PDB file of C-alpha atoms in Angstrom:
ATOM      1  CA  MET A   1     -41.842 123.120-113.711  1.00 88.00           C
ATOM      2  CA  LYS A   2     -44.325 121.970-111.072  1.00 97.00           C
ATOM      3  CA  SER A   3     -43.166 119.658-108.255  1.00 98.00           C
ATOM      4  CA  LEU A   4     -45.019 117.550-105.689  1.00 98.00           C
ATOM      5  CA  GLY A   5     -43.734 117.334-102.111  1.00 98.00           C
ATOM      6  CA  ILE A   6     -44.561 114.406 -99.839  1.00 97.00           C
ATOM      7  CA  ASP A   7     -44.132 113.882 -96.095  1.00 94.00           C
ATOM      8  CA  PHE A   8     -44.814 110.132 -95.826  1.00 96.00           C
ATOM      9  CA  GLY A   9     -46.188 108.938 -92.475  1.00 90.00           C
ATOM     10  CA  ASP A  10     -47.535 105.841 -90.756  1.00 90.00           C
ATOM     11  CA  SER A  11     -51.140 107.029 -90.595  1.00 92.00           C
ATOM     12  CA  ARG A  12     -51.193 110.383 -92.419  1.00 92.00           C
ATOM     13  CA  THR A  13     -49.167 111.606 -95.378  1.00 96.00           C
ATOM     14  CA  GLY A  14     -48.789 115.290 -96.136  1.00 94.00           C
ATOM     15  CA  PHE A  15     -48.707 116.734 -99.642  1.00 97.00           C
ATOM     16  CA  ALA A  16     -47.589 120.055-101.099  1.00 97.00           C
ATOM     17  CA  VAL A  17     -47.231 121.407-104.623  1.00 98.00           C
ATOM     18  CA  SER A  18     -45.048 124.103-106.114  1.00 98.00           C
ATOM     19  CA  ASP A  19     -46.110 126.863-108.449  1.00 95.00           C
ATOM     20  CA  GLU A  20     -45.363 126.497-112.170  1.00 93.00           C
ATOM     21  CA  LEU A  21     -42.071 128.388-111.865  1.00 92.00           C
ATOM     22  CA  GLY A  22     -40.845 126.344-108.914  1.00 91.00           C
ATOM     23  CA  PHE A  23     -40.485 129.317-106.554  1.00 92.00           C
ATOM     24  CA  GLY A  24     -42.949 128.509-103.785  1.00 93.00           C
ATOM     25  CA  ALA A  25     -44.671 125.526-102.180  1.00 94.00           C
ATOM     26  CA  GLY A  26     -48.253 125.400-100.957  1.00 93.00           C
ATOM     27  CA  THR A  27     -50.015 122.769 -98.877  1.00 91.00           C
ATOM     28  CA  LEU A  28     -52.553 120.246-100.134  1.00 96.00           C
ATOM     29  CA  ASP A  29     -54.868 117.962 -98.160  1.00 94.00           C
ATOM     30  CA  ASN A  30     -53.372 115.073 -96.205  1.00 94.00           C
ATOM     31  CA  PHE A  31     -54.103 111.485 -97.158  1.00 97.00           C
ATOM     32  CA  LYS A  32     -55.032 109.189 -94.285  1.00 94.00           C
ATOM     33  CA  SER A  33     -53.886 105.598 -94.686  1.00 92.00           C
ATOM     34  CA  GLY A  34     -51.374 103.291 -93.079  1.00 86.00           C
ATOM     35  CA  SER A  35     -50.848 101.328 -96.294  1.00 94.00           C
ATOM     36  CA  ILE A  36     -47.702 102.076 -98.303  1.00 96.00           C
ATOM     37  CA  TYR A  37     -49.484 100.844-101.430  1.00 97.00           C
ATOM     38  CA  LYS A  38     -52.596 103.006-100.988  1.00 98.00           C
ATOM     39  CA  VAL A  39     -50.503 106.096-100.321  1.00 98.00           C
ATOM     40  CA  ALA A  40     -48.309 105.381-103.367  1.00 98.00           C
ATOM     41  CA  GLU A  41     -51.388 104.930-105.564  1.00 98.00           C
ATOM     42  CA  TYR A  42     -52.889 108.178-104.266  1.00 98.00           C
ATOM     43  CA  ALA A  43     -49.597 110.046-104.777  1.00 98.00           C
ATOM     44  CA  ALA A  44     -49.294 108.714-108.338  1.00 98.00           C
ATOM     45  CA  LYS A  45     -52.858 109.774-109.131  1.00 98.00           C
ATOM     46  CA  LEU A  46     -52.303 113.210-107.585  1.00 98.00           C
ATOM     47  CA  SER A  47     -49.033 113.749-109.460  1.00 98.00           C
ATOM     48  CA  ASN A  48     -50.780 112.886-112.716  1.00 98.00           C
ATOM     49  CA  GLU A  49     -53.733 115.194-112.002  1.00 98.00           C
ATOM     50  CA  LEU A  50     -51.413 118.079-111.099  1.00 98.00           C
ATOM     51  CA  GLY A  51     -49.081 117.475-114.034  1.00 97.00           C
ATOM     52  CA  VAL A  52     -45.896 117.563-111.965  1.00 98.00           C
ATOM     53  CA  SER A  53     -42.487 116.932-113.492  1.00 97.00           C
ATOM     54  CA  GLU A  54     -40.899 115.574-110.301  1.00 98.00           C
ATOM     55  CA  ILE A  55     -41.806 114.281-106.851  1.00 99.00           C
ATOM     56  CA  VAL A  56     -39.808 115.168-103.736  1.00 98.00           C
ATOM     57  CA  VAL A  57     -40.222 112.803-100.779  1.00 97.00           C
ATOM     58  CA  GLY A  58     -38.958 113.731 -97.338  1.00 95.00           C
ATOM     59  CA  PHE A  59     -36.309 111.260 -96.206  1.00 92.00           C
ATOM     60  CA  PRO A  60     -36.157 110.930 -92.420  1.00 86.00           C
ATOM     61  CA  LYS A  61     -32.647 110.539 -91.102  1.00 77.00           C
ATOM     62  CA  ASN A  62     -31.446 110.501 -87.538  1.00 70.00           C
ATOM     63  CA  MET A  63     -29.582 113.620 -86.443  1.00 67.00           C
ATOM     64  CA  ASN A  64     -26.282 111.724 -86.812  1.00 79.00           C
ATOM     65  CA  GLY A  65     -27.110 110.978 -90.475  1.00 73.00           C
ATOM     66  CA  THR A  66     -27.994 107.305 -90.061  1.00 77.00           C
ATOM     67  CA  VAL A  67     -31.207 105.828 -91.460  1.00 76.00           C
ATOM     68  CA  GLY A  68     -33.650 104.266 -89.013  1.00 78.00           C
ATOM     69  CA  GLU A  69     -36.933 102.389 -89.285  1.00 86.00           C
ATOM     70  CA  ARG A  70     -38.866 105.423 -90.617  1.00 87.00           C
ATOM     71  CA  GLY A  71     -36.243 105.896 -93.315  1.00 87.00           C
ATOM     72  CA  GLU A  72     -36.499 102.256 -94.379  1.00 93.00           C
ATOM     73  CA  LYS A  73     -40.309 102.514 -94.626  1.00 95.00           C
ATOM     74  CA  THR A  74     -39.920 105.662 -96.682  1.00 95.00           C
ATOM     75  CA  LYS A  75     -37.554 103.852 -99.068  1.00 96.00           C
ATOM     76  CA  MET A  76     -40.186 101.109 -99.498  1.00 97.00           C
ATOM     77  CA  PHE A  77     -42.806 103.770-100.243  1.00 98.00           C
ATOM     78  CA  VAL A  78     -40.524 105.424-102.825  1.00 98.00           C
ATOM     79  CA  GLU A  79     -39.847 102.079-104.531  1.00 98.00           C
ATOM     80  CA  LYS A  80     -43.589 101.477-104.894  1.00 98.00           C
ATOM     81  CA  LEU A  81     -44.205 105.038-106.077  1.00 98.00           C
ATOM     82  CA  GLU A  82     -41.460 104.773-108.715  1.00 98.00           C
ATOM     83  CA  GLU A  83     -43.280 101.757-110.178  1.00 98.00           C
ATOM     84  CA  LEU A  84     -46.400 103.895-110.654  1.00 98.00           C
ATOM     85  CA  VAL A  85     -45.055 107.175-112.061  1.00 98.00           C
ATOM     86  CA  ASP A  86     -43.007 108.282-115.048  1.00 97.00           C
ATOM     87  CA  VAL A  87     -41.373 111.267-113.325  1.00 98.00           C
ATOM     88  CA  PRO A  88     -38.264 111.326-111.122  1.00 98.00           C
ATOM     89  CA  VAL A  89     -38.793 110.658-107.406  1.00 98.00           C
ATOM     90  CA  ILE A  90     -36.220 112.441-105.268  1.00 97.00           C
ATOM     91  CA  LEU A  91     -35.442 111.608-101.636  1.00 96.00           C
ATOM     92  CA  TRP A  92     -34.781 114.832 -99.709  1.00 93.00           C
ATOM     93  CA  ASP A  93     -33.406 115.190 -96.174  1.00 88.00           C
ATOM     94  CA  GLU A  94     -36.338 116.144 -93.962  1.00 81.00           C
ATOM     95  CA  ARG A  95     -34.538 116.551 -90.648  1.00 66.00           C
ATOM     96  CA  LEU A  96     -36.213 119.214 -88.499  1.00 57.00           C
ATOM     97  CA  THR A  97     -39.075 119.920 -90.933  1.00 61.00           C
ATOM     98  CA  THR A  98     -41.678 118.736 -88.427  1.00 59.00           C
ATOM     99  CA  VAL A  99     -40.060 120.977 -85.800  1.00 54.00           C
ATOM    100  CA  SER A 100     -40.274 123.883 -88.269  1.00 56.00           C
ATOM    101  CA  ALA A 101     -43.929 123.071 -88.962  1.00 53.00           C
ATOM    102  CA  HIS A 102     -44.729 123.054 -85.229  1.00 51.00           C
ATOM    103  CA  ASN A 103     -42.855 126.345 -84.769  1.00 55.00           C
ATOM    104  CA  LEU A 104     -44.897 127.923 -87.569  1.00 54.00           C
ATOM    105  CA  MET A 105     -48.136 126.687 -85.995  1.00 46.00           C
ATOM    106  CA  ASN A 106     -47.039 128.110 -82.619  1.00 52.00           C
ATOM    107  CA  VAL A 107     -46.470 131.524 -84.190  1.00 55.00           C
ATOM    108  CA  THR A 108     -49.785 131.410 -86.058  1.00 52.00           C
ATOM    109  CA  ASN A 109     -51.632 130.069 -82.998  1.00 52.00           C
ATOM    110  CA  VAL A 110     -52.873 126.840 -84.620  1.00 53.00           C
ATOM    111  CA  ARG A 111     -54.082 124.512 -81.868  1.00 54.00           C
ATOM    112  CA  GLY A 112     -55.854 121.223 -81.196  1.00 54.00           C
ATOM    113  CA  LYS A 113     -57.375 119.119 -83.959  1.00 52.00           C
ATOM    114  CA  LYS A 114     -56.479 121.667 -86.656  1.00 54.00           C
ATOM    115  CA  ARG A 115     -52.816 121.415 -85.596  1.00 46.00           C
ATOM    116  CA  LYS A 116     -52.797 117.624 -85.841  1.00 57.00           C
ATOM    117  CA  GLU A 117     -54.462 117.759 -89.262  1.00 64.00           C
ATOM    118  CA  SER A 118     -52.095 120.432 -90.598  1.00 66.00           C
ATOM    119  CA  VAL A 119     -48.632 119.349 -89.464  1.00 73.00           C
ATOM    120  CA  ASP A 120     -48.040 116.770 -92.211  1.00 81.00           C
ATOM    121  CA  SER A 121     -48.980 119.007 -95.134  1.00 87.00           C
ATOM    122  CA  ILE A 122     -47.007 121.909 -93.653  1.00 85.00           C
ATOM    123  CA  SER A 123     -44.014 119.578 -93.256  1.00 86.00           C
ATOM    124  CA  ALA A 124     -44.423 118.528 -96.906  1.00 92.00           C
ATOM    125  CA  ALA A 125     -44.362 122.206 -97.904  1.00 91.00           C
ATOM    126  CA  PHE A 126     -41.168 122.763 -95.871  1.00 86.00           C
ATOM    127  CA  ILE A 127     -39.557 119.718 -97.531  1.00 92.00           C
ATOM    128  CA  LEU A 128     -40.530 120.893-100.996  1.00 95.00           C
ATOM    129  CA  GLN A 129     -39.511 124.506-100.344  1.00 90.00           C
ATOM    130  CA  SER A 130     -36.100 123.368 -99.071  1.00 88.00           C
ATOM    131  CA  TYR A 131     -35.610 121.385-102.271  1.00 93.00           C
ATOM    132  CA  LEU A 132     -36.763 124.271-104.487  1.00 95.00           C
ATOM    133  CA  ASP A 133     -34.457 126.715-102.687  1.00 88.00           C
ATOM    134  CA  SER A 134     -31.488 124.385-103.215  1.00 88.00           C
ATOM    135  CA  LYS A 135     -32.000 124.554-106.978  1.00 86.00           C
ATOM    136  CA  ARG A 136     -31.508 128.328-107.137  1.00 77.00           C
TER     137      ARG A 136
END
């Protein structure tokens, strides 16, 4: 059962996909757009091309569990995406995934432009992997 992971952002959105068995998540290319609608259309097209059975979207919450402006924008994105796909769209707590992505890039010595281009897709992979691990 293949899953798509999404780290929705204001200017870049990261994507990741699981293997067929749902054990591991790998990164895909980011999509650069500030439009909720364009990102939702791209995500729907990608999910169809990959043949995923579910989509996991990182849900940004504040550390105290409240939902802020980023969370509200993410909800709007999910609503649009749900109109375009026939698979379940799951909101998944993404707290600290960007921190984890930066830590991984520190360890692997990713710097500069490559770091900026990679953080969103790596965050999407962390979100998706967290979800996959919770199902075991």
